[in-house]
Amino acid sequence: MSVAKLLTGFDETALVELEQRHRLLPDVKAAYQQMQQAAAADGIELALVSSYRSFAQQARIWTAKYTGQRPVYNKAQQQVDISQLEGFAKIEAILLYSALPGASRHHWGTDLDVFDKAPVAADYQVQLLDAEYQLGGPFYALDQWLHQHASGFGFFRPYQRDQGGVAKEAWHLSYRPLAEDYLNAFDETMLADAITQSELPDKPLLLEHIPLIYQRYVCNICKD
């Protein structure tokens, strides 16, 4: 198995299924299910919004945002008119909440986005907005529970705070025992090769800014 293909979303062979459409690495699945059981004992119905995403899946999300077919939000959770942005400013606006294909931690099978089913209706559409996880939001209890207990199951939140790269994402969990090694193994060359082989819009501009994207949006995470 090629490490580069694994880390850029082109190798799915090691993944296992859970909760119908979701997939994670076996160790991550086991840790998540243990955490899910512990959360249930405290009244939290932990569930997945997303887990593994392939390069192709991430590319569809990225392209839809780049072309204005999916909403793009700023740090104040206000929708951005992407058509009014040009050059790297347009790329930065998307990178705030959506990783560049090839650079997403969701490619690794170690990362997942979670919510709490207990306080919302069955047809509730999770928006993955900060307000949902803040005081007064439906998932505030989950946010507090994760703060106290997630590390006991091997998970941490790489975007617990805004550090000038990816915006705060209270919902994003990463399985440290594997993800830490994967981040150390991931490099700019792997990302550049994945982008070169892609059909992403404005590819030359993306390739020009790979070093900045790698440093600001890949390596710049909360490690505590």
Coordinates of N, CA, C and O in Angstrom, one line a residue, residues 31-155:
A31 N -12.5 2.4 18.8 CA -12.5 3.5 19.8 C -13.7 4.4 19.8 O -14.2 4.8 20.8
Y32 N -14.2 4.7 18.6 CA -15.4 5.5 18.5 C -16.6 4.8 19.1 O -17.4 5.4 19.8
Q33 N -16.8 3.5 18.9 CA -17.9 2.7 19.5 C -17.8 2.7 21.0 O -18.8 2.7 21.7
Q34 N -16.6 2.5 21.5 CA -16.4 2.6 23.0 C -16.8 4.0 23.5 O -17.5 4.1 24.6
M35 N -16.4 5.0 22.8 CA -16.8 6.4 23.2 C -18.3 6.6 23.1 O -18.9 7.2 24.0
Q36 N -18.9 6.0 22.1 CA -20.3 6.1 21.9 C -21.1 5.5 23.0 O -22.1 6.1 23.5
Q37 N -20.7 4.3 23.5 CA -21.3 3.7 24.6 C -21.2 4.5 25.9 O -22.1 4.6 26.7
A38 N -20.0 5.0 26.1 CA -19.8 5.8 27.3 C -20.7 7.1 27.3 O -21.2 7.5 28.3
A39 N -20.8 7.7 26.1 CA -21.6 8.9 26.0 C -23.1 8.6 26.2 O -23.8 9.4 26.8
A40 N -23.5 7.4 25.7 CA -24.9 7.0 25.9 C -25.3 6.9 27.4 O -26.4 7.3 27.8
A41 N -24.3 6.5 28.2 CA -24.6 6.4 29.6 C -24.8 7.7 30.3 O -25.4 7.9 31.4
D42 N -24.3 8.8 29.6 CA -24.5 10.2 30.1 C -25.5 10.9 29.3 O -25.6 12.2 29.4
G43 N -26.4 10.2 28.6 CA -27.5 10.8 27.8 C -27.1 11.4 26.5 O -27.9 12.2 25.9
I44 N -25.9 11.2 26.0 CA -25.5 11.7 24.7 C -25.6 10.6 23.7 O -25.0 9.5 23.8
E45 N -26.4 10.9 22.6 CA -26.5 9.9 21.5 C -25.6 10.3 20.4 O -26.0 10.8 19.4
L46 N -24.3 9.9 20.6 CA -23.3 10.2 19.6 C -23.5 9.6 18.3 O -23.8 8.4 18.2
A47 N -23.4 10.4 17.2 CA -23.6 9.9 15.9 C -22.7 10.6 14.9 O -22.2 11.7 15.2
L48 N -22.5 10.0 13.7 CA -21.6 10.6 12.7 C -22.3 11.4 11.7 O -23.4 11.1 11.2
V49 N -21.7 12.6 11.4 CA -22.1 13.3 10.2 C -21.3 12.9 9.0 O -21.8 12.8 7.9
S50 N -20.0 12.8 9.2 CA -19.1 12.3 8.2 C -17.9 11.6 8.8 O -17.6 11.8 9.9
S51 N -17.2 10.8 8.0 CA -16.1 10.1 8.4 C -15.0 10.1 7.3 O -14.6 11.2 6.9
Y52 N -14.7 8.9 6.7 CA -13.8 8.9 5.6 C -14.4 9.6 4.4 O -15.6 9.4 4.1
R53 N -13.6 10.4 3.7 CA -13.9 10.9 2.4 C -12.8 10.7 1.4 O -11.6 11.0 1.8
S54 N -13.1 10.2 0.3 CA -12.1 10.0 -0.7 C -11.6 11.3 -1.4 O -12.3 12.3 -1.2
F55 N -10.6 11.3 -2.1 CA -10.2 12.5 -2.9 C -11.3 12.9 -3.8 O -11.6 14.1 -3.9
A56 N -12.0 12.0 -4.4 CA -13.1 12.4 -5.4 C -14.2 13.0 -4.6 O -14.8 14.0 -5.1
Q57 N -14.6 12.5 -3.5 CA -15.6 13.1 -2.7 C -15.3 14.5 -2.2 O -16.1 15.5 -2.3
Q58 N -14.0 14.7 -1.8 CA -13.6 16.0 -1.3 C -13.5 17.0 -2.5 O -13.8 18.2 -2.4
A59 N -13.1 16.5 -3.7 CA -13.1 17.3 -4.9 C -14.5 17.8 -5.3 O -14.6 18.9 -5.8
R60 N -15.5 16.9 -5.1 CA -16.8 17.4 -5.5 C -17.3 18.5 -4.5 O -17.9 19.5 -5.0
I61 N -17.0 18.4 -3.2 CA -17.3 19.4 -2.3 C -16.6 20.7 -2.6 O -17.2 21.8 -2.7
W62 N -15.3 20.6 -2.9 CA -14.5 21.7 -3.2 C -15.0 22.5 -4.4 O -15.1 23.7 -4.4
T63 N -15.2 21.7 -5.5 CA -15.6 22.3 -6.8 C -16.9 23.0 -6.6 O -17.2 24.0 -7.2
A64 N -17.9 22.3 -5.9 CA -19.2 22.9 -5.7 C -19.1 24.2 -5.0 O -19.8 25.2 -5.3
K65 N -18.2 24.3 -4.0 CA -18.1 25.6 -3.3 C -17.3 26.6 -4.2 O -17.7 27.8 -4.2
Y66 N -16.4 26.2 -5.0 CA -15.6 27.1 -5.8 C -16.5 27.7 -6.9 O -16.3 28.8 -7.3
T67 N -17.5 26.9 -7.4 CA -18.4 27.4 -8.4 C -19.7 28.0 -7.9 O -20.6 28.3 -8.7
G68 N -19.8 28.1 -6.6 CA -21.0 28.7 -6.0 C -22.2 27.9 -5.9 O -23.3 28.4 -5.6
Q69 N -22.0 26.6 -6.1 CA -23.2 25.6 -6.0 C -23.4 25.2 -4.6 O -24.5 24.6 -4.3
R70 N -22.5 25.4 -3.7 CA -22.6 25.1 -2.3 C -22.2 26.3 -1.5 O -21.3 27.0 -1.9
P71 N -22.8 26.6 -0.3 CA -22.5 27.8 0.4 C -21.1 27.8 1.0 O -20.6 26.7 1.4
V72 N -20.5 28.9 1.1 CA -19.2 29.2 1.8 C -19.5 30.2 2.9 O -20.1 31.2 2.6
Y73 N -18.9 29.9 4.1 CA -19.2 30.8 5.2 C -17.9 31.4 5.7 O -16.8 30.8 5.6
N74 N -18.0 32.6 6.3 CA -16.9 33.2 6.9 C -16.9 32.9 8.4 O -17.7 32.1 8.9
K75 N -15.9 33.5 9.2 CA -15.8 33.1 10.6 C -17.0 33.5 11.4 O -17.3 33.0 12.5
A76 N -17.7 34.5 10.9 CA -18.9 35.0 11.6 C -20.2 34.1 11.3 O -21.3 34.5 11.6
Q77 N -19.9 33.0 10.5 CA -21.0 32.1 10.1 C -22.0 32.8 9.1 O -23.1 32.4 8.9
Q78 N -21.5 33.8 8.4 CA -22.3 34.5 7.4 C -21.9 33.9 6.0 O -20.7 33.7 5.8
Q79 N -22.8 33.8 5.1 CA -22.5 33.3 3.8 C -21.8 34.3 3.0 O -22.1 35.5 3.0
V80 N -20.7 33.8 2.3 CA -19.9 34.6 1.4 C -20.3 34.5 0.0 O -20.7 33.4 -0.5
D81 N -20.3 35.6 -0.7 CA -20.6 35.6 -2.2 C -19.3 35.2 -2.9 O -18.5 36.1 -3.1
I82 N -19.1 34.0 -3.2 CA -17.8 33.5 -3.7 C -17.5 34.1 -5.1 O -16.3 34.2 -5.4
S83 N -18.5 34.5 -5.8 CA -18.3 35.1 -7.1 C -17.6 36.4 -7.1 O -17.1 36.9 -8.1
Q84 N -17.6 37.0 -5.9 CA -17.0 38.3 -5.7 C -15.5 38.3 -5.3 O -14.9 39.3 -5.2
L85 N -15.1 37.0 -5.1 CA -13.7 36.8 -4.8 C -12.8 36.3 -5.9 O -13.4 35.6 -6.8
E86 N -11.6 36.7 -6.0 CA -10.7 36.3 -7.0 C -9.4 35.8 -6.4 O -9.0 36.1 -5.3
G87 N -8.6 35.0 -7.3 CA -7.3 34.6 -6.9 C -7.3 33.8 -5.6 O -8.2 33.0 -5.3
F88 N -6.2 34.0 -4.8 CA -6.0 33.1 -3.6 C -7.1 33.5 -2.5 O -7.4 32.7 -1.7
A89 N -7.7 34.7 -2.6 CA -8.7 35.0 -1.6 C -9.9 34.1 -1.7 O -10.5 33.7 -0.7
K90 N -10.2 33.7 -2.9 CA -11.3 32.7 -3.1 C -10.9 31.4 -2.5 O -11.8 30.7 -1.9
I91 N -9.7 30.9 -2.7 CA -9.3 29.7 -2.2 C -9.3 29.7 -0.6 O -9.7 28.8 0.0
E92 N -8.8 30.8 -0.1 CA -8.7 30.9 1.4 C -10.1 30.9 2.0 O -10.3 30.4 3.1
A93 N -11.1 31.5 1.3 CA -12.5 31.5 1.8 C -13.0 30.1 2.0 O -13.7 29.8 2.9
I94 N -12.7 29.2 1.0 CA -13.1 27.8 1.1 C -12.3 27.0 2.1 O -12.9 26.2 2.9
L95 N -11.0 27.3 2.2 CA -10.2 26.6 3.1 C -10.5 26.8 4.6 O -10.2 26.0 5.4
L96 N -11.3 27.8 4.8 CA -11.7 28.1 6.2 C -12.4 26.9 6.8 O -12.2 26.6 8.0
Y97 N -13.3 26.3 6.0 CA -14.1 25.1 6.5 C -13.9 23.9 5.7 O -14.4 22.8 6.1
S98 N -13.3 23.9 4.5 CA -13.2 22.8 3.7 C -11.8 22.6 3.2 O -11.2 23.5 2.6
A99 N -11.2 21.4 3.5 CA -9.8 21.2 3.1 C -9.7 21.0 1.6 O -10.6 20.6 0.9
L100 N -8.5 21.4 1.1 CA -8.2 21.1 -0.3 C -8.2 19.6 -0.5 O -7.6 18.9 0.3
P101 N -8.8 19.1 -1.6 CA -8.7 17.7 -1.8 C -7.2 17.2 -1.8 O -6.3 17.9 -2.4
G102 N -7.0 16.1 -1.2 CA -5.6 15.6 -1.0 C -5.0 16.0 0.3 O -4.1 15.4 0.8
A103 N -5.6 17.1 0.9 CA -5.1 17.6 2.2 C -6.0 17.4 3.4 O -5.8 17.9 4.5
S104 N -7.1 16.7 3.1 CA -8.1 16.5 4.2 C -7.8 15.4 5.1 O -7.4 14.3 4.7
R105 N -7.9 15.7 6.4 CA -7.7 14.6 7.4 C -8.7 13.5 7.3 O -8.5 12.4 7.7
H106 N -9.8 13.9 6.7 CA -10.9 12.8 6.4 C -10.4 11.8 5.4 O -11.1 10.7 5.4
H107 N -9.4 12.0 4.7 CA -8.8 11.0 3.8 C -8.2 9.8 4.6 O -8.0 8.7 4.0
W108 N -7.8 10.1 5.8 CA -7.0 9.1 6.5 C -7.8 8.0 7.2 O -7.2 7.0 7.7
G109 N -9.1 8.1 7.3 CA -9.9 7.1 8.1 C -9.7 7.2 9.6 O -10.2 6.4 10.3
T110 N -9.1 8.4 10.0 CA -8.9 8.6 11.5 C -9.8 9.7 12.0 O -9.8 9.9 13.2
D111 N -10.4 10.5 11.1 CA -11.1 11.7 11.5 C -12.6 11.6 11.2 O -13.0 11.0 10.2
L112 N -13.4 12.2 12.1 CA -14.9 12.1 12.0 C -15.5 13.4 12.5 O -15.0 14.1 13.3
D113 N -16.7 13.7 12.0 CA -17.5 14.8 12.4 C -18.7 14.2 13.2 O -19.4 13.3 12.6
V114 N -19.0 14.7 14.4 CA -20.0 14.1 15.2 C -21.1 15.1 15.6 O -20.9 16.3 15.7
F115 N -22.2 14.6 16.0 CA -23.3 15.4 16.6 C -24.1 14.5 17.6 O -23.7 13.3 17.8
D116 N -25.0 15.1 18.3 CA -25.8 14.4 19.3 C -27.3 14.2 18.8 O -27.9 15.3 18.6
K117 N -27.7 13.0 18.6 CA -29.1 12.8 18.1 C -30.1 13.1 19.2 O -31.3 13.4 18.9
A118 N -29.7 13.0 20.5 CA -30.7 13.1 21.5 C -31.6 14.4 21.6 O -32.8 14.3 21.8
P119 N -31.0 15.6 21.4 CA -31.8 16.8 21.6 C -32.5 17.3 20.3 O -33.1 18.4 20.4
V120 N -32.4 16.6 19.2 CA -32.9 17.1 18.0 C -33.9 16.1 17.4 O -33.8 14.9 17.7
A121 N -34.8 16.6 16.5 CA -35.7 15.7 15.8 C -35.0 14.8 14.8 O -33.9 15.1 14.4
A122 N -35.7 13.7 14.5 CA -35.0 12.7 13.6 C -34.7 13.3 12.2 O -33.8 12.9 11.6
D123 N -35.5 14.3 11.8 CA -35.2 14.9 10.5 C -34.4 16.2 10.6 O -34.3 16.9 9.6
Y124 N -33.7 16.4 11.7 CA -32.9 17.6 11.9 C -31.7 17.6 10.9 O -31.0 16.6 10.8
Q125 N -31.5 18.6 10.2 CA -30.3 18.7 9.3 C -29.2 19.4 10.0 O -29.2 20.6 10.2
V126 N -28.2 18.6 10.3 CA -27.0 19.2 10.9 C -26.3 20.1 10.0 O -26.0 19.7 8.8
Q127 N -26.0 21.3 10.4 CA -25.3 22.3 9.6 C -23.8 22.4 9.8 O -23.1 22.9 9.0
L128 N -23.3 21.8 10.9 CA -21.9 21.9 11.3 C -21.5 23.4 11.3 O -20.6 23.9 10.7
L129 N -22.3 24.2 12.1 CA -22.0 25.6 12.4 C -21.7 25.7 13.9 O -22.2 25.0 14.7
D130 N -20.8 26.7 14.2 CA -20.3 26.8 15.5 C -21.5 27.1 16.5 O -21.4 26.6 17.6
A131 N -22.5 27.8 16.1 CA -23.6 28.1 17.0 C -24.3 26.8 17.5 O -24.9 26.8 18.6
E132 N -24.3 25.7 16.7 CA -24.9 24.5 17.1 C -24.2 23.9 18.3 O -24.9 23.1 19.1
Y133 N -23.0 24.2 18.5 CA -22.2 23.6 19.6 C -21.8 24.5 20.7 O -21.2 24.2 21.7
Q134 N -22.3 25.7 20.6 CA -22.1 26.7 21.7 C -23.3 26.7 22.6 O -24.3 26.1 22.4
L135 N -23.1 27.4 23.8 CA -24.2 27.5 24.8 C -25.5 28.0 24.1 O -25.5 29.0 23.4
G136 N -26.6 27.3 24.3 CA -27.8 27.6 23.7 C -28.1 26.8 22.4 O -29.2 26.7 21.9
G137 N -27.1 26.1 21.9 CA -27.2 25.3 20.7 C -27.5 23.9 21.1 O -27.3 23.5 22.2
P138 N -28.1 23.1 20.2 CA -28.5 21.7 20.5 C -27.4 20.8 20.9 O -27.6 19.8 21.6
F139 N -26.2 21.1 20.5 CA -25.1 20.2 20.7 C -24.1 20.7 21.7 O -22.9 20.2 21.8
Y140 N -24.5 21.6 22.5 CA -23.6 22.2 23.6 C -23.2 21.1 24.6 O -22.1 21.0 25.0
A141 N -24.2 20.3 25.0 CA -23.9 19.2 26.0 C -22.8 18.3 25.4 O -22.0 17.8 26.1
L142 N -22.9 18.0 24.1 CA -22.0 17.1 23.5 C -20.6 17.8 23.5 O -19.6 17.1 23.8
D143 N -20.5 19.1 23.2 CA -19.3 19.8 23.2 C -18.6 19.7 24.5 O -17.4 19.4 24.6
Q144 N -19.4 19.9 25.6 CA -18.8 19.8 27.0 C -18.4 18.4 27.3 O -17.4 18.2 28.0
W145 N -19.2 17.4 26.9 CA -18.8 16.0 27.2 C -17.5 15.6 26.5 O -16.6 15.0 27.1
L146 N -17.4 16.0 25.2 CA -16.1 15.7 24.5 C -14.9 16.4 25.1 O -13.9 15.8 25.2
H147 N -15.1 17.6 25.6 CA -14.0 18.3 26.3 C -13.5 17.5 27.5 O -12.3 17.5 27.7
Q148 N -14.4 16.8 28.2 CA -14.0 16.1 29.4 C -13.6 14.7 29.0 O -12.7 14.1 29.7
H149 N -14.1 14.0 28.0 CA -14.0 12.6 27.9 C -13.3 12.1 26.6 O -12.8 11.0 26.6
A150 N -13.3 12.9 25.5 CA -12.8 12.4 24.2 C -11.4 11.8 24.3 O -11.0 10.8 23.7
S151 N -10.5 12.5 25.1 CA -9.1 12.1 25.1 C -8.9 10.7 25.7 O -8.0 10.0 25.4
G152 N -9.9 10.3 26.6 CA -9.8 9.0 27.2 C -10.0 7.9 26.3 O -9.7 6.7 26.6
F153 N -10.5 8.2 25.1 CA -10.7 7.2 24.0 C -9.8 7.4 22.9 O -9.9 6.7 21.8
G154 N -8.8 8.3 23.0 CA -7.8 8.5 22.0 C -8.0 9.6 21.1 O -7.3 9.9 20.1
F155 N -9.1 10.3 21.3 CA -9.5 11.4 20.3 C -9.2 12.8 20.8 O -9.1 13.0 22.0

